[in-house]
């Protein structure tokens, strides 16, 4: 296990470090996924350990990002953001945005509650709706 004091700065863990710190953040990530996501906790863990997603932490809050692309653009998706006092990590959002730009991303996308739009100043492009059959 990594020695991980509570840090008051944003940190991104490597895929090799994730198994060592997962127990510290999985509950907060699960709570974020429970708010409405197509991902399971197992999906997120696999993405992180297979270098297809990134685990960013601030104190005990966690943000999971992934780099994706479609036919038109490369973009960063915030898959989950969970923890206590999440408003504290918002000061690091420009750091995530700069990192995404350095990775060649043109936009950041968040699939989450509409309330994030007002809090972050992001545009709502569309709302996903579904019906179980």
CSV table of N, CA, C and O in Angstrom, one decimal:
chain,number,residue,atom,x,y,z
A,1,UNK,N,0.8,-1.2,0.0
A,1,UNK,CA,0.0,0.0,0.0
A,1,UNK,C,0.9,1.2,0.0
A,1,UNK,O,1.9,1.3,0.7
A,2,UNK,N,0.5,2.2,-0.8
A,2,UNK,CA,1.2,3.5,-0.8
A,2,UNK,C,0.9,4.2,0.5
A,2,UNK,O,-0.2,4.2,1.0
A,3,UNK,N,1.9,4.9,1.0
A,3,UNK,CA,1.7,5.8,2.2
A,3,UNK,C,1.1,7.1,1.6
A,3,UNK,O,1.7,7.8,0.8
A,4,UNK,N,-0.2,7.3,2.0
A,4,UNK,CA,-0.9,8.4,1.4
A,4,UNK,C,-1.5,9.3,2.4
A,4,UNK,O,-2.6,9.1,2.9
A,5,UNK,N,-0.8,10.3,2.8
A,5,UNK,CA,-1.4,11.3,3.7
A,5,UNK,C,-2.4,12.1,3.0
A,5,UNK,O,-2.4,12.1,1.8
A,6,UNK,N,-3.4,12.7,3.7
A,6,UNK,CA,-4.4,13.5,3.1
A,6,UNK,C,-3.6,14.7,2.5
A,6,UNK,O,-2.9,15.4,3.2
A,7,UNK,N,-3.8,14.9,1.2
A,7,UNK,CA,-3.0,16.0,0.5
A,7,UNK,C,-4.0,17.0,0.1
A,7,UNK,O,-5.1,16.8,-0.5
A,8,UNK,N,-3.6,18.3,0.3
A,8,UNK,CA,-4.4,19.4,-0.1
A,8,UNK,C,-4.0,19.9,-1.5
A,8,UNK,O,-3.9,21.1,-1.7
A,9,UNK,N,-3.6,19.0,-2.4
A,9,UNK,CA,-3.3,19.4,-3.7
A,9,UNK,C,-3.8,18.3,-4.7
A,9,UNK,O,-4.0,17.2,-4.3
A,10,UNK,N,-4.0,18.7,-5.9
A,10,UNK,CA,-4.5,17.7,-6.9
A,10,UNK,C,-3.3,16.7,-7.2
A,10,UNK,O,-2.2,17.1,-7.4
A,11,UNK,N,-3.7,15.5,-7.3
A,11,UNK,CA,-2.7,14.4,-7.7
A,11,UNK,C,-3.3,13.5,-8.6
A,11,UNK,O,-4.5,13.1,-8.5
A,12,UNK,N,-2.5,13.1,-9.6
A,12,UNK,CA,-3.0,12.0,-10.6
A,12,UNK,C,-2.1,10.8,-10.3
A,12,UNK,O,-0.9,10.9,-10.3
A,13,UNK,N,-2.8,9.7,-10.1
A,13,UNK,CA,-2.1,8.4,-9.8
A,13,UNK,C,-1.9,7.6,-11.1
A,13,UNK,O,-2.7,7.6,-12.0
A,14,UNK,N,-0.7,7.0,-11.2
A,14,UNK,CA,-0.4,6.2,-12.4
A,14,UNK,C,-1.3,4.9,-12.3
A,14,UNK,O,-1.8,4.5,-11.2
A,15,UNK,N,-1.4,4.2,-13.4
A,15,UNK,CA,-2.2,3.0,-13.4
A,15,UNK,C,-1.6,1.9,-12.5
A,15,UNK,O,-2.3,1.1,-11.9
A,16,UNK,N,-0.3,2.0,-12.3
A,16,UNK,CA,0.3,1.0,-11.3
A,16,UNK,C,0.0,1.3,-9.9
A,16,UNK,O,0.1,0.5,-9.0
A,17,UNK,N,-0.2,2.6,-9.6
A,17,UNK,CA,-0.5,3.0,-8.2
A,17,UNK,C,-2.0,2.8,-7.8
A,17,UNK,O,-2.3,2.7,-6.6
A,18,UNK,N,-2.8,2.8,-8.8
A,18,UNK,CA,-4.3,2.6,-8.5
A,18,UNK,C,-4.6,1.5,-7.6
A,18,UNK,O,-5.4,1.7,-6.6
A,19,UNK,N,-4.1,0.3,-7.8
A,19,UNK,CA,-4.5,-0.8,-6.9
A,19,UNK,C,-4.1,-0.6,-5.5
A,19,UNK,O,-4.8,-1.0,-4.5
A,20,UNK,N,-3.1,0.2,-5.3
A,20,UNK,CA,-2.6,0.5,-3.9
A,20,UNK,C,-3.5,1.5,-3.2
A,20,UNK,O,-3.4,1.6,-1.9
A,21,UNK,N,-4.1,2.4,-3.9
A,21,UNK,CA,-4.9,3.5,-3.3
A,21,UNK,C,-6.4,3.3,-3.5
A,21,UNK,O,-7.2,4.1,-3.0
A,22,UNK,N,-6.8,2.4,-4.3
A,22,UNK,CA,-8.2,2.2,-4.7
A,22,UNK,C,-9.2,2.2,-3.5
A,22,UNK,O,-10.2,2.8,-3.5
A,23,UNK,N,-8.8,1.5,-2.4
A,23,UNK,CA,-9.6,1.4,-1.2
A,23,UNK,C,-9.9,2.8,-0.6
A,23,UNK,O,-10.9,2.9,0.0
A,24,UNK,N,-9.1,3.7,-0.9
A,24,UNK,CA,-9.3,5.1,-0.3
A,24,UNK,C,-10.4,5.9,-1.0
A,24,UNK,O,-10.9,6.8,-0.4
A,25,UNK,N,-10.6,5.6,-2.3
A,25,UNK,CA,-11.4,6.4,-3.1
A,25,UNK,C,-12.6,5.7,-3.7
A,25,UNK,O,-13.5,6.3,-4.3
A,26,UNK,N,-12.7,4.4,-3.7
A,26,UNK,CA,-13.7,3.6,-4.4
A,26,UNK,C,-15.1,4.0,-3.9
A,26,UNK,O,-16.0,4.0,-4.7
A,27,UNK,N,-15.3,4.2,-2.6
A,27,UNK,CA,-16.6,4.5,-2.1
A,27,UNK,C,-17.1,5.9,-2.6
A,27,UNK,O,-18.3,6.0,-3.0
A,28,UNK,N,-16.2,6.9,-2.7
A,28,UNK,CA,-16.6,8.2,-3.3
A,28,UNK,C,-16.9,8.1,-4.8
A,28,UNK,O,-17.8,8.7,-5.3
A,29,UNK,N,-16.2,7.2,-5.5
A,29,UNK,CA,-16.4,7.0,-6.9
A,29,UNK,C,-17.7,6.3,-7.1
A,29,UNK,O,-18.5,6.6,-7.9
A,30,UNK,N,-18.0,5.3,-6.2
A,30,UNK,CA,-19.3,4.6,-6.3
A,30,UNK,C,-20.4,5.5,-6.1
A,30,UNK,O,-21.4,5.4,-6.8
A,31,UNK,N,-20.3,6.4,-5.1
A,31,UNK,CA,-21.4,7.4,-4.9
A,31,UNK,C,-21.7,8.2,-6.1
A,31,UNK,O,-22.8,8.6,-6.5
A,32,UNK,N,-20.6,8.6,-6.8
A,32,UNK,CA,-20.7,9.4,-8.0
A,32,UNK,C,-21.4,8.6,-9.1
A,32,UNK,O,-22.3,9.1,-9.8
A,33,UNK,N,-21.0,7.4,-9.3
A,33,UNK,CA,-21.6,6.5,-10.3
A,33,UNK,C,-23.1,6.3,-10.0
A,33,UNK,O,-23.9,6.2,-10.9
A,34,UNK,N,-23.5,6.2,-8.7
A,34,UNK,CA,-24.8,6.0,-8.3
A,34,UNK,C,-25.8,7.1,-8.7
A,34,UNK,O,-27.0,7.0,-8.7
A,35,UNK,N,-25.2,8.3,-8.9
A,35,UNK,CA,-26.0,9.5,-9.3
A,35,UNK,C,-26.5,9.4,-10.8
A,35,UNK,O,-27.2,10.2,-11.2
A,36,UNK,N,-26.0,8.4,-11.5
A,36,UNK,CA,-26.4,8.2,-12.9
A,36,UNK,C,-25.2,8.0,-13.8
A,36,UNK,O,-24.6,9.0,-14.2
A,37,UNK,N,-24.9,6.8,-14.1
A,37,UNK,CA,-23.8,6.5,-15.0
A,37,UNK,C,-24.0,5.1,-15.6
A,37,UNK,O,-24.6,4.3,-15.1
A,38,UNK,N,-23.4,5.0,-16.8
A,38,UNK,CA,-23.4,3.7,-17.5
A,38,UNK,C,-22.3,2.8,-17.0
A,38,UNK,O,-22.2,1.7,-17.3
A,39,UNK,N,-21.4,3.4,-16.2
A,39,UNK,CA,-20.2,2.7,-15.7
A,39,UNK,C,-20.5,2.0,-14.4
A,39,UNK,O,-21.2,2.5,-13.6
A,40,UNK,N,-19.9,0.9,-14.2
A,40,UNK,CA,-19.9,0.2,-12.9
A,40,UNK,C,-18.5,0.5,-12.2
A,40,UNK,O,-17.6,1.0,-12.9
A,41,UNK,N,-18.4,0.3,-10.9
A,41,UNK,CA,-17.2,0.5,-10.2
A,41,UNK,C,-16.1,-0.4,-10.8
A,41,UNK,O,-15.0,0.0,-11.0
A,42,UNK,N,-16.5,-1.7,-11.2
A,42,UNK,CA,-15.5,-2.6,-11.8
A,42,UNK,C,-15.0,-2.0,-13.2
A,42,UNK,O,-13.9,-2.2,-13.5
A,43,UNK,N,-16.0,-1.4,-13.9
A,43,UNK,CA,-15.6,-0.8,-15.2
A,43,UNK,C,-14.5,0.3,-15.0
A,43,UNK,O,-13.5,0.3,-15.7
A,44,UNK,N,-14.8,1.1,-14.0
A,44,UNK,CA,-13.9,2.3,-13.7
A,44,UNK,C,-12.5,1.7,-13.3
A,44,UNK,O,-11.4,2.2,-13.8
A,45,UNK,N,-12.5,0.7,-12.4
A,45,UNK,CA,-11.2,0.2,-12.0
A,45,UNK,C,-10.5,-0.4,-13.2
A,45,UNK,O,-9.2,-0.2,-13.3
A,46,UNK,N,-11.1,-1.1,-14.0
A,46,UNK,CA,-10.5,-1.7,-15.2
A,46,UNK,C,-9.9,-0.6,-16.1
A,46,UNK,O,-8.7,-0.7,-16.6
A,47,UNK,N,-10.7,0.4,-16.3
A,47,UNK,CA,-10.2,1.6,-17.2
A,47,UNK,C,-8.9,2.2,-16.5
A,47,UNK,O,-7.9,2.5,-17.2
A,48,UNK,N,-8.9,2.4,-15.2
A,48,UNK,CA,-7.8,3.0,-14.5
A,48,UNK,C,-6.6,2.1,-14.6
A,48,UNK,O,-5.4,2.6,-14.9
A,49,UNK,N,-6.7,0.8,-14.3
A,49,UNK,CA,-5.5,-0.1,-14.3
A,49,UNK,C,-5.0,-0.5,-15.7
A,49,UNK,O,-3.9,-0.9,-15.8
A,50,UNK,N,-5.9,-0.3,-16.7
A,50,UNK,CA,-5.5,-0.5,-18.1
A,50,UNK,C,-5.0,0.7,-18.8
A,50,UNK,O,-4.9,0.7,-20.0
A,51,UNK,N,-4.7,1.8,-18.1
A,51,UNK,CA,-4.2,3.1,-18.6
A,51,UNK,C,-5.2,3.7,-19.6
A,51,UNK,O,-4.8,4.4,-20.5
A,52,UNK,N,-6.5,3.4,-19.4
A,52,UNK,CA,-7.5,4.0,-20.3
A,52,UNK,C,-8.3,5.1,-19.6
A,52,UNK,O,-9.2,5.7,-20.1
A,53,UNK,N,-8.0,5.4,-18.3
A,53,UNK,CA,-8.6,6.5,-17.5
A,53,UNK,C,-7.5,6.9,-16.5
A,53,UNK,O,-6.5,6.3,-16.3
A,54,UNK,N,-7.8,8.1,-15.9
A,54,UNK,CA,-6.9,8.7,-15.0
A,54,UNK,C,-7.7,8.9,-13.6
A,54,UNK,O,-8.8,9.4,-13.6
A,55,UNK,N,-7.0,8.7,-12.5
A,55,UNK,CA,-7.5,8.9,-11.2
A,55,UNK,C,-6.9,10.2,-10.6
A,55,UNK,O,-5.7,10.2,-10.4
A,56,UNK,N,-7.7,11.2,-10.5
A,56,UNK,CA,-7.2,12.5,-9.9
A,56,UNK,C,-7.8,12.6,-8.5
A,56,UNK,O,-9.0,12.3,-8.3
A,57,UNK,N,-7.0,13.0,-7.5
A,57,UNK,CA,-7.5,13.1,-6.2
A,57,UNK,C,-7.2,14.4,-5.5
A,57,UNK,O,-6.1,15.0,-5.9
A,58,UNK,N,-8.0,14.8,-4.6
A,58,UNK,CA,-7.8,16.0,-3.8
A,58,UNK,C,-8.3,15.6,-2.4
A,58,UNK,O,-9.5,15.3,-2.3
A,59,UNK,N,-7.5,15.6,-1.4
A,59,UNK,CA,-7.8,15.1,-0.1
A,59,UNK,C,-8.4,13.7,-0.3
A,59,UNK,O,-7.8,12.9,-0.8
A,60,UNK,N,-9.7,13.6,0.1
A,60,UNK,CA,-10.4,12.2,-0.1
A,60,UNK,C,-11.4,12.2,-1.3
A,60,UNK,O,-12.1,11.3,-1.5
A,61,UNK,N,-11.4,13.3,-2.0
A,61,UNK,CA,-12.3,13.4,-3.2
A,61,UNK,C,-11.6,12.8,-4.4
A,61,UNK,O,-10.3,12.8,-4.5
A,62,UNK,N,-12.3,12.3,-5.3
A,62,UNK,CA,-11.7,11.6,-6.5
A,62,UNK,C,-12.5,12.1,-7.8
A,62,UNK,O,-13.7,12.2,-7.8
A,63,UNK,N,-11.7,12.2,-8.8
A,63,UNK,CA,-12.2,12.5,-10.2
A,63,UNK,C,-11.6,11.5,-11.1
A,63,UNK,O,-10.4,11.3,-11.0
A,64,UNK,N,-12.4,10.9,-12.0
A,64,UNK,CA,-11.9,10.0,-12.9
A,64,UNK,C,-12.2,10.5,-14.3
A,64,UNK,O,-13.3,10.9,-14.7
A,65,UNK,N,-11.1,10.6,-15.1
A,65,UNK,CA,-11.2,11.2,-16.5
A,65,UNK,C,-10.8,10.1,-17.5
A,65,UNK,O,-10.1,9.1,-17.1
A,66,UNK,N,-11.2,10.3,-18.7
A,66,UNK,CA,-10.7,9.4,-19.8
A,66,UNK,C,-10.6,10.3,-21.1
A,66,UNK,O,-11.3,11.2,-21.2
A,67,UNK,N,-9.7,9.9,-21.9
A,67,UNK,CA,-9.5,10.6,-23.2
A,67,UNK,C,-10.2,9.7,-24.2
A,67,UNK,O,-10.0,8.5,-24.3
A,68,UNK,N,-11.0,10.4,-25.0
A,68,UNK,CA,-11.8,9.7,-26.0
A,68,UNK,C,-11.8,10.5,-27.3
A,68,UNK,O,-11.3,11.7,-27.4
A,69,UNK,N,-12.2,9.9,-28.4
A,69,UNK,CA,-12.3,10.6,-29.6
A,69,UNK,C,-13.5,10.0,-30.5
A,69,UNK,O,-13.8,8.9,-30.3
A,70,UNK,N,-14.0,10.9,-31.3
A,70,UNK,CA,-15.0,10.4,-32.3
A,70,UNK,C,-14.4,10.9,-33.7
A,70,UNK,O,-13.3,11.2,-33.8
A,71,UNK,N,-15.3,10.8,-34.6
A,71,UNK,CA,-14.8,11.2,-36.0
A,71,UNK,C,-14.4,12.7,-36.1
A,71,UNK,O,-13.7,13.0,-37.0
A,72,UNK,N,-14.9,13.5,-35.2
A,72,UNK,CA,-14.7,14.9,-35.3
A,72,UNK,C,-13.6,15.5,-34.4
A,72,UNK,O,-13.0,16.5,-34.7
A,73,UNK,N,-13.5,14.9,-33.2
A,73,UNK,CA,-12.6,15.6,-32.2
A,73,UNK,C,-12.1,14.6,-31.1
A,73,UNK,O,-12.7,13.5,-30.9
A,74,UNK,N,-11.1,15.0,-30.5
A,74,UNK,CA,-10.6,14.3,-29.3
A,74,UNK,C,-11.1,15.1,-28.1
A,74,UNK,O,-11.0,16.3,-28.1
A,75,UNK,N,-11.6,14.4,-27.1
A,75,UNK,CA,-12.1,15.0,-25.9
A,75,UNK,C,-11.8,14.3,-24.6
A,75,UNK,O,-11.5,13.1,-24.6
A,76,UNK,N,-11.9,15.0,-23.5
A,76,UNK,CA,-11.7,14.4,-22.2
A,76,UNK,C,-13.1,14.3,-21.5
A,76,UNK,O,-13.9,15.3,-21.6
A,77,UNK,N,-13.4,13.1,-21.0
A,77,UNK,CA,-14.6,12.9,-20.3
A,77,UNK,C,-14.4,12.8,-18.8
A,77,UNK,O,-13.5,12.0,-18.4
A,78,UNK,N,-15.1,13.5,-18.0
A,78,UNK,CA,-15.1,13.3,-16.6
A,78,UNK,C,-16.1,12.2,-16.3
A,78,UNK,O,-17.3,12.5,-16.5
A,79,UNK,N,-15.7,11.0,-16.0
A,79,UNK,CA,-16.6,9.9,-15.8
A,79,UNK,C,-17.3,9.9,-14.4
A,79,UNK,O,-18.4,9.6,-14.3
A,80,UNK,N,-16.5,10.3,-13.4
A,80,UNK,CA,-17.1,10.4,-12.1
A,80,UNK,C,-16.3,11.4,-11.3
A,80,UNK,O,-15.1,11.6,-11.4
A,81,UNK,N,-17.0,12.1,-10.4
A,81,UNK,CA,-16.4,13.0,-9.4
A,81,UNK,C,-17.2,12.9,-8.1
A,81,UNK,O,-18.4,13.1,-8.1
A,82,UNK,N,-16.5,12.4,-7.1
A,82,UNK,CA,-17.2,12.2,-5.8
A,82,UNK,C,-16.3,12.4,-4.6
A,82,UNK,O,-15.1,12.3,-4.7
A,83,UNK,N,-16.9,12.8,-3.6
A,83,UNK,CA,-16.2,13.0,-2.3
A,83,UNK,C,-17.0,14.0,-1.5
A,83,UNK,O,-18.0,14.5,-1.8
A,84,UNK,N,-16.4,14.3,-0.4
A,84,UNK,CA,-16.9,15.3,0.5
A,84,UNK,C,-16.3,16.7,0.2
A,84,UNK,O,-15.1,16.8,-0.2
A,85,UNK,N,-17.1,17.7,0.3
A,85,UNK,CA,-16.6,19.1,0.0
A,85,UNK,C,-16.0,19.2,-1.4
A,85,UNK,O,-14.9,19.7,-1.6
A,86,UNK,N,-16.7,18.6,-2.4
A,86,UNK,CA,-16.2,18.6,-3.8
A,86,UNK,C,-16.0,20.0,-4.3
A,86,UNK,O,-15.1,20.2,-5.1
A,87,UNK,N,-16.7,21.0,-3.7
A,87,UNK,CA,-16.4,22.4,-4.2
A,87,UNK,C,-15.0,22.8,-4.0
A,87,UNK,O,-14.5,23.6,-4.7
A,88,UNK,N,-14.3,22.1,-3.0
A,88,UNK,CA,-12.9,22.5,-2.8
A,88,UNK,C,-12.0,22.1,-4.0
A,88,UNK,O,-11.0,22.8,-4.2
A,89,UNK,N,-12.3,21.0,-4.7
A,89,UNK,CA,-11.4,20.6,-5.8
A,89,UNK,C,-11.7,21.5,-7.0
A,89,UNK,O,-10.9,21.4,-8.0
A,90,UNK,N,-12.8,22.2,-7.0
A,90,UNK,CA,-13.1,23.0,-8.2
A,90,UNK,C,-12.0,24.0,-8.6
A,90,UNK,O,-11.8,24.3,-9.8
A,91,UNK,N,-11.2,24.4,-7.6
A,91,UNK,CA,-10.1,25.3,-8.0
A,91,UNK,C,-9.1,24.6,-8.9
A,91,UNK,O,-8.3,25.3,-9.5
A,92,UNK,N,-9.1,23.3,-8.9
A,92,UNK,CA,-8.2,22.5,-9.7
A,92,UNK,C,-8.8,22.2,-11.1
A,92,UNK,O,-8.1,21.6,-11.9
A,93,UNK,N,-10.0,22.6,-11.4
A,93,UNK,CA,-10.6,22.3,-12.7
A,93,UNK,C,-9.8,22.9,-13.8
A,93,UNK,O,-9.5,22.2,-14.8
A,94,UNK,N,-9.2,24.1,-13.7
A,94,UNK,CA,-8.3,24.6,-14.7
A,94,UNK,C,-7.1,23.7,-15.0
A,94,UNK,O,-6.6,23.6,-16.1
A,95,UNK,N,-6.6,23.1,-13.9
A,95,UNK,CA,-5.5,22.2,-14.1
A,95,UNK,C,-5.9,21.0,-14.9
A,95,UNK,O,-5.2,20.6,-15.8
A,96,UNK,N,-7.1,20.4,-14.7
A,96,UNK,CA,-7.6,19.3,-15.5
A,96,UNK,C,-7.8,19.8,-17.0
A,96,UNK,O,-7.5,19.0,-17.9
A,97,UNK,N,-8.3,21.0,-17.1
A,97,UNK,CA,-8.6,21.5,-18.5
A,97,UNK,C,-7.2,21.7,-19.2
A,97,UNK,O,-7.1,21.4,-20.4
A,98,UNK,N,-6.2,22.2,-18.5
A,98,UNK,CA,-4.9,22.4,-19.2
A,98,UNK,C,-4.3,21.1,-19.5
A,98,UNK,O,-3.7,20.9,-20.6
A,99,UNK,N,-4.4,20.1,-18.6
A,99,UNK,CA,-3.9,18.8,-18.9
A,99,UNK,C,-4.6,18.2,-20.1
A,99,UNK,O,-4.0,17.6,-21.0
A,100,UNK,N,-5.9,18.3,-20.2
A,100,UNK,CA,-6.7,17.8,-21.4
A,100,UNK,C,-6.2,18.5,-22.6
A,100,UNK,O,-6.0,17.8,-23.7
A,101,UNK,N,-6.0,19.8,-22.6
A,101,UNK,CA,-5.5,20.5,-23.8
A,101,UNK,C,-4.1,19.9,-24.2
A,101,UNK,O,-3.8,19.7,-25.4
A,102,UNK,N,-3.3,19.7,-23.2
A,102,UNK,CA,-1.9,19.2,-23.5
A,102,UNK,C,-2.0,17.8,-24.1
A,102,UNK,O,-1.0,17.4,-24.8
A,103,UNK,N,-3.1,17.1,-23.8
A,103,UNK,CA,-3.3,15.7,-24.4
A,103,UNK,C,-3.9,15.8,-25.8
A,103,UNK,O,-4.2,14.8,-26.4
A,104,UNK,N,-4.2,17.0,-26.3
A,104,UNK,CA,-4.8,17.2,-27.6
A,104,UNK,C,-6.3,17.3,-27.6
A,104,UNK,O,-6.9,17.2,-28.7
A,105,UNK,N,-6.9,17.4,-26.4
A,105,UNK,CA,-8.4,17.4,-26.4
A,105,UNK,C,-8.9,18.8,-26.7
A,105,UNK,O,-8.3,19.8,-26.4
A,106,UNK,N,-10.0,18.8,-27.4
A,106,UNK,CA,-10.6,20.1,-27.8
A,106,UNK,C,-11.7,20.5,-26.8
A,106,UNK,O,-12.1,21.7,-26.7
A,107,UNK,N,-12.3,19.5,-26.1
A,107,UNK,CA,-13.3,19.8,-25.1
A,107,UNK,C,-13.2,18.9,-23.9
A,107,UNK,O,-12.6,17.8,-24.0
A,108,UNK,N,-13.9,19.2,-22.9
A,108,UNK,CA,-14.1,18.4,-21.7
A,108,UNK,C,-15.6,18.1,-21.6
A,108,UNK,O,-16.4,19.0,-21.8
A,109,UNK,N,-16.0,16.9,-21.4
A,109,UNK,CA,-17.4,16.5,-21.3
A,109,UNK,C,-17.6,15.9,-19.9
A,109,UNK,O,-16.8,15.2,-19.4
A,110,UNK,N,-18.8,16.2,-19.4
A,110,UNK,CA,-19.2,15.6,-18.1
A,110,UNK,C,-20.6,15.0,-18.3
A,110,UNK,O,-21.5,15.6,-18.8
A,111,UNK,N,-20.7,13.7,-18.0
A,111,UNK,CA,-22.0,13.1,-18.0
A,111,UNK,C,-22.4,13.0,-16.5
A,111,UNK,O,-21.9,12.2,-15.8
A,112,UNK,N,-23.3,13.9,-16.1
A,112,UNK,CA,-23.7,13.9,-14.7
A,112,UNK,C,-25.0,14.7,-14.5
A,112,UNK,O,-25.7,15.0,-15.4
A,113,UNK,N,-25.2,15.1,-13.2
A,113,UNK,CA,-26.4,15.8,-12.9
A,113,UNK,C,-26.3,17.2,-13.5
A,113,UNK,O,-25.2,17.8,-13.6
A,114,UNK,N,-27.5,17.7,-13.9
A,114,UNK,CA,-27.5,19.1,-14.5
A,114,UNK,C,-27.0,20.2,-13.7
A,114,UNK,O,-26.5,21.2,-14.1
A,115,UNK,N,-27.0,20.0,-12.4
A,115,UNK,CA,-26.5,21.0,-11.4
A,115,UNK,C,-25.0,21.3,-11.6
A,115,UNK,O,-24.6,22.4,-11.3
A,116,UNK,N,-24.3,20.3,-12.2
A,116,UNK,CA,-22.9,20.6,-12.4
A,116,UNK,C,-22.7,21.7,-13.4
A,116,UNK,O,-21.7,22.5,-13.4
A,117,UNK,N,-23.6,21.8,-14.4
A,117,UNK,CA,-23.5,22.9,-15.4
A,117,UNK,C,-23.4,24.3,-14.8
A,117,UNK,O,-22.6,25.1,-15.1
A,118,UNK,N,-24.3,24.6,-13.9
A,118,UNK,CA,-24.3,25.9,-13.2
A,118,UNK,C,-23.1,26.1,-12.4
A,118,UNK,O,-22.5,27.1,-12.4
A,119,UNK,N,-22.7,25.0,-11.6
A,119,UNK,CA,-21.6,25.1,-10.7
A,119,UNK,C,-20.3,25.4,-11.5
A,119,UNK,O,-19.4,26.1,-11.1
A,120,UNK,N,-20.1,24.7,-12.7
A,120,UNK,CA,-18.9,24.7,-13.4
A,120,UNK,C,-18.9,25.8,-14.5
A,120,UNK,O,-17.8,26.1,-15.1
A,121,UNK,N,-20.0,26.3,-14.9
A,121,UNK,CA,-20.1,27.2,-16.0
A,121,UNK,C,-20.0,26.5,-17.4
A,121,UNK,O,-19.6,27.1,-18.3
A,122,UNK,N,-20.3,25.2,-17.4
A,122,UNK,CA,-20.3,24.4,-18.6
A,122,UNK,C,-21.6,24.5,-19.3
A,122,UNK,O,-22.7,24.6,-18.7
A,123,UNK,N,-21.6,24.4,-20.7
A,123,UNK,CA,-22.9,24.4,-21.4
A,123,UNK,C,-23.5,23.0,-21.3
A,123,UNK,O,-22.8,22.0,-21.3
A,124,UNK,N,-24.8,22.9,-21.4
A,124,UNK,CA,-25.5,21.7,-21.5
A,124,UNK,C,-25.8,21.4,-23.0
A,124,UNK,O,-26.5,22.2,-23.6
A,125,UNK,N,-25.2,20.4,-23.5
A,125,UNK,CA,-25.3,20.1,-25.0
A,125,UNK,C,-26.6,19.3,-25.2
A,125,UNK,O,-27.3,19.5,-26.2
A,126,UNK,N,-26.8,18.3,-24.3
A,126,UNK,CA,-28.0,17.5,-24.4
A,126,UNK,C,-28.2,16.8,-23.1
A,126,UNK,O,-27.3,16.7,-22.3
A,127,UNK,N,-29.4,16.2,-23.0
A,127,UNK,CA,-29.7,15.4,-21.8
A,127,UNK,C,-29.9,14.0,-22.2
A,127,UNK,O,-30.6,13.8,-23.2
A,128,UNK,N,-29.3,13.1,-21.6
A,128,UNK,CA,-29.5,11.6,-21.9
A,128,UNK,C,-30.7,11.1,-21.1
A,128,UNK,O,-30.8,11.3,-19.9
A,129,UNK,N,-31.6,10.5,-21.9
A,129,UNK,CA,-32.8,9.9,-21.3
A,129,UNK,C,-32.9,8.5,-21.7
A,129,UNK,O,-32.4,8.1,-22.7
A,130,UNK,N,-33.5,7.6,-20.8
A,130,UNK,CA,-33.6,6.2,-21.2
A,130,UNK,C,-34.8,5.7,-20.5
A,130,UNK,O,-35.4,6.2,-19.5
A,131,UNK,N,-35.2,4.5,-21.0
A,131,UNK,CA,-36.4,3.8,-20.4
A,131,UNK,C,-36.0,2.3,-20.4
A,131,UNK,O,-35.7,1.8,-21.4
A,132,UNK,N,-36.1,1.7,-19.3
A,132,UNK,CA,-35.8,0.3,-19.2
A,132,UNK,C,-37.0,-0.5,-19.8
A,132,UNK,O,-38.2,-0.2,-19.4
A,133,UNK,N,-36.8,-1.4,-20.6
A,133,UNK,CA,-37.9,-2.2,-21.2
A,133,UNK,C,-37.9,-3.6,-20.6
A,133,UNK,O,-37.0,-4.2,-20.2
